[in-house]
Amino acid sequence: QVQLVESGGGLVQAGGSLRLSCVASGRTFSSAAMSWFRQAPGKEREFVATFRWSGGRAIYADSVKGRFTISGDNAKNTVYLQMNSLKPEDTAVYYCANRPTLTQVSHDYWGQGTQVTVSS
């Protein structure tokens, strides 16, 4: 009864920008933070960023720090990922996921993903 839907992916040239969105809907659920993950073909899923609702604290993977910005709009049940200075190695399917509490790092609800392709 909980849905997370990502959008905003596409094809861009290296150095370009994209803004991903993740909208939550359905029944009420606990959410302490929202995270973005990505997975490229033949590679393991990797952490990208986390946004904490209380206080807006953000954490980033070293590979995207300084280039990506995560933010959230609680009134719209939406989390964003602004992606600047994109590189070919950023090519992957990007997923948003809910972190129900801050006492553990696991995530319970996941979106279907949105494809980001960066050409050289």
PDB file of C-alpha atoms in Angstrom:
ATOM      1  CA  GLN A   1       0.000   0.000   0.000  1.00  0.00           C
ATOM      2  CA  VAL A   2       3.102   2.232  -0.057  1.00  0.00           C
ATOM      3  CA  GLN A   3       4.462   3.453  -3.375  1.00  0.00           C
ATOM      4  CA  LEU A   4       7.706   5.255  -4.159  1.00  0.00           C
ATOM      5  CA  VAL A   5       7.971   6.526  -7.732  1.00  0.00           C
ATOM      6  CA  GLU A   6      11.161   7.972  -9.202  1.00  0.00           C
ATOM      7  CA  SER A   7      11.262  10.267 -12.223  1.00  0.00           C
ATOM      8  CA  GLY A   8      13.586  12.679 -13.991  1.00  0.00           C
ATOM      9  CA  GLY A   9      16.096  10.276 -15.487  1.00  0.00           C
ATOM     10  CA  GLY A  10      17.305  10.514 -19.044  1.00  0.00           C
ATOM     11  CA  LEU A  11      20.240  10.810 -21.412  1.00  0.00           C
ATOM     12  CA  VAL A  12      22.692  13.682 -20.946  1.00  0.00           C
ATOM     13  CA  GLN A  13      26.212  14.561 -22.036  1.00  0.00           C
ATOM     14  CA  ALA A  14      29.113  14.574 -19.605  1.00  0.00           C
ATOM     15  CA  GLY A  15      29.085  17.811 -17.633  1.00  0.00           C
ATOM     16  CA  GLY A  16      25.315  18.126 -17.839  1.00  0.00           C
ATOM     17  CA  SER A  17      22.682  18.089 -15.094  1.00  0.00           C
ATOM     18  CA  LEU A  18      19.550  16.191 -14.129  1.00  0.00           C
ATOM     19  CA  ARG A  19      17.098  16.472 -11.244  1.00  0.00           C
ATOM     20  CA  LEU A  20      15.552  13.262  -9.968  1.00  0.00           C
ATOM     21  CA  SER A  21      12.339  13.165  -7.937  1.00  0.00           C
ATOM     22  CA  CYS A  22      10.886  10.496  -5.663  1.00  0.00           C
ATOM     23  CA  VAL A  23       7.224  10.805  -4.664  1.00  0.00           C
ATOM     24  CA  ALA A  24       5.725   8.737  -1.859  1.00  0.00           C
ATOM     25  CA  SER A  25       2.039   7.829  -1.785  1.00  0.00           C
ATOM     26  CA  GLY A  26      -0.392   5.348  -0.278  1.00  0.00           C
ATOM     27  CA  ARG A  27      -0.849   4.615   3.387  1.00  0.00           C
ATOM     28  CA  THR A  28       0.967   6.499   6.104  1.00  0.00           C
ATOM     29  CA  PHE A  29       4.329   5.020   7.026  1.00  0.00           C
ATOM     30  CA  SER A  30       7.257   5.878   9.260  1.00  0.00           C
ATOM     31  CA  SER A  31      10.104   7.720   7.577  1.00  0.00           C
ATOM     32  CA  ALA A  32      13.113   9.086   9.406  1.00  0.00           C
ATOM     33  CA  ALA A  33      15.096   9.606   6.211  1.00  0.00           C
ATOM     34  CA  MET A  34      15.079   8.953   2.486  1.00  0.00           C
ATOM     35  CA  SER A  35      18.016   7.631   0.502  1.00  0.00           C
ATOM     36  CA  TRP A  36      19.153   7.349  -3.093  1.00  0.00           C
ATOM     37  CA  PHE A  37      21.015   4.293  -4.360  1.00  0.00           C
ATOM     38  CA  ARG A  38      22.229   3.392  -7.830  1.00  0.00           C
ATOM     39  CA  GLN A  39      23.208   0.270  -9.718  1.00  0.00           C
ATOM     40  CA  ALA A  40      25.155   0.080 -12.962  1.00  0.00           C
ATOM     41  CA  PRO A  41      25.161  -3.024 -15.205  1.00  0.00           C
ATOM     42  CA  GLY A  42      27.479  -5.680 -13.818  1.00  0.00           C
ATOM     43  CA  LYS A  43      28.105  -3.756 -10.601  1.00  0.00           C
ATOM     44  CA  GLU A  44      26.741  -3.952  -7.085  1.00  0.00           C
ATOM     45  CA  ARG A  45      24.151  -1.503  -5.812  1.00  0.00           C
ATOM     46  CA  GLU A  46      25.829   1.449  -4.133  1.00  0.00           C
ATOM     47  CA  PHE A  47      24.767   4.174  -1.750  1.00  0.00           C
ATOM     48  CA  VAL A  48      24.477   7.694  -3.161  1.00  0.00           C
ATOM     49  CA  ALA A  49      22.905  10.009  -0.568  1.00  0.00           C
ATOM     50  CA  THR A  50      20.574  10.218   2.453  1.00  0.00           C
ATOM     51  CA  PHE A  51      18.295  13.053   3.577  1.00  0.00           C
ATOM     52  CA  ARG A  52      17.098  13.212   7.184  1.00  0.00           C
ATOM     53  CA  TRP A  53      13.657  14.775   7.541  1.00  0.00           C
ATOM     54  CA  SER A  54      14.350  16.159  10.993  1.00  0.00           C
ATOM     55  CA  GLY A  55      16.838  18.960  10.476  1.00  0.00           C
ATOM     56  CA  GLY A  56      17.520  18.273   6.806  1.00  0.00           C
ATOM     57  CA  ARG A  57      20.894  16.635   7.437  1.00  0.00           C
ATOM     58  CA  ALA A  58      22.423  15.119   4.317  1.00  0.00           C
ATOM     59  CA  ILE A  59      25.071  12.451   3.787  1.00  0.00           C
ATOM     60  CA  TYR A  60      26.810  11.720   0.471  1.00  0.00           C
ATOM     61  CA  ALA A  61      29.006   9.059  -1.015  1.00  0.00           C
ATOM     62  CA  ASP A  62      32.511  10.337  -1.732  1.00  0.00           C
ATOM     63  CA  SER A  63      32.022   9.706  -5.447  1.00  0.00           C
ATOM     64  CA  VAL A  64      29.221  12.296  -5.699  1.00  0.00           C
ATOM     65  CA  LYS A  65      30.141  14.758  -2.958  1.00  0.00           C
ATOM     66  CA  GLY A  66      30.275  18.305  -4.286  1.00  0.00           C
ATOM     67  CA  ARG A  67      28.322  17.400  -7.425  1.00  0.00           C
ATOM     68  CA  PHE A  68      25.004  16.003  -6.138  1.00  0.00           C
ATOM     69  CA  THR A  69      22.556  17.605  -3.697  1.00  0.00           C
ATOM     70  CA  ILE A  70      19.749  15.760  -1.918  1.00  0.00           C
ATOM     71  CA  SER A  71      16.737  17.646  -0.557  1.00  0.00           C
ATOM     72  CA  GLY A  72      13.180  17.001   0.562  1.00  0.00           C
ATOM     73  CA  ASP A  73       9.744  18.638   0.645  1.00  0.00           C
ATOM     74  CA  ASN A  74       7.692  17.011   3.389  1.00  0.00           C
ATOM     75  CA  ALA A  75       4.477  18.769   2.326  1.00  0.00           C
ATOM     76  CA  LYS A  76       4.784  17.160  -1.110  1.00  0.00           C
ATOM     77  CA  ASN A  77       6.051  13.795   0.167  1.00  0.00           C
ATOM     78  CA  THR A  78       8.919  14.219  -2.253  1.00  0.00           C
ATOM     79  CA  VAL A  79      12.689  13.810  -2.166  1.00  0.00           C
ATOM     80  CA  TYR A  80      14.982  15.205  -4.855  1.00  0.00           C
ATOM     81  CA  LEU A  81      18.467  14.519  -6.133  1.00  0.00           C
ATOM     82  CA  GLN A  82      20.066  17.371  -8.063  1.00  0.00           C
ATOM     83  CA  MET A  83      22.877  15.930 -10.172  1.00  0.00           C
ATOM     84  CA  ASN A  84      25.445  18.340 -11.628  1.00  0.00           C
ATOM     85  CA  SER A  85      28.731  17.852 -13.481  1.00  0.00           C
ATOM     86  CA  LEU A  86      27.623  14.387 -14.508  1.00  0.00           C
ATOM     87  CA  LYS A  87      30.235  11.843 -15.544  1.00  0.00           C
ATOM     88  CA  PRO A  88      29.916   8.663 -17.625  1.00  0.00           C
ATOM     89  CA  GLU A  89      30.554   6.645 -14.466  1.00  0.00           C
ATOM     90  CA  ASP A  90      27.318   8.078 -13.024  1.00  0.00           C
ATOM     91  CA  THR A  91      25.385   5.987 -15.560  1.00  0.00           C
ATOM     92  CA  ALA A  92      23.081   3.664 -13.611  1.00  0.00           C
ATOM     93  CA  VAL A  93      19.528   2.989 -12.522  1.00  0.00           C
ATOM     94  CA  TYR A  94      18.786   5.265  -9.577  1.00  0.00           C
ATOM     95  CA  TYR A  95      16.477   4.091  -6.789  1.00  0.00           C
ATOM     96  CA  CYS A  96      14.940   5.927  -3.851  1.00  0.00           C
ATOM     97  CA  ALA A  97      14.307   4.082  -0.608  1.00  0.00           C
ATOM     98  CA  ASN A  98      12.738   4.761   2.772  1.00  0.00           C
ATOM     99  CA  ARG A  99      14.651   4.508   6.014  1.00  0.00           C
ATOM    100  CA  PRO A 100      12.010   4.037   8.755  1.00  0.00           C
ATOM    101  CA  THR A 101      14.251   4.844  11.721  1.00  0.00           C
ATOM    102  CA  LEU A 102      17.706   6.160  12.511  1.00  0.00           C
ATOM    103  CA  THR A 103      18.444   3.305  14.898  1.00  0.00           C
ATOM    104  CA  GLN A 104      19.265   0.965  12.010  1.00  0.00           C
ATOM    105  CA  VAL A 105      20.545   1.459   8.454  1.00  0.00           C
ATOM    106  CA  SER A 106      18.083  -0.828   6.667  1.00  0.00           C
ATOM    107  CA  HIS A 107      15.474   0.453   4.191  1.00  0.00           C
ATOM    108  CA  ASP A 108      11.976  -1.006   3.846  1.00  0.00           C
ATOM    109  CA  TYR A 109      10.278   0.514   0.770  1.00  0.00           C
ATOM    110  CA  TRP A 110      11.931   0.948  -2.639  1.00  0.00           C
ATOM    111  CA  GLY A 111      10.946   2.546  -5.917  1.00  0.00           C
ATOM    112  CA  GLN A 112      11.249   0.879  -9.323  1.00  0.00           C
ATOM    113  CA  GLY A 113      14.125   3.088 -10.401  1.00  0.00           C
ATOM    114  CA  THR A 114      14.843   5.627 -13.114  1.00  0.00           C
ATOM    115  CA  GLN A 115      17.589   5.287 -15.737  1.00  0.00           C
ATOM    116  CA  VAL A 116      20.354   7.880 -15.931  1.00  0.00           C
ATOM    117  CA  THR A 117      22.725   7.648 -18.891  1.00  0.00           C
ATOM    118  CA  VAL A 118      25.694   9.994 -19.280  1.00  0.00           C
ATOM    119  CA  SER A 119      27.481  10.001 -22.626  1.00  0.00           C
ATOM    120  CA  SER A 120      31.073  11.079 -23.216  1.00  0.00           C
TER     121      SER A 120
END
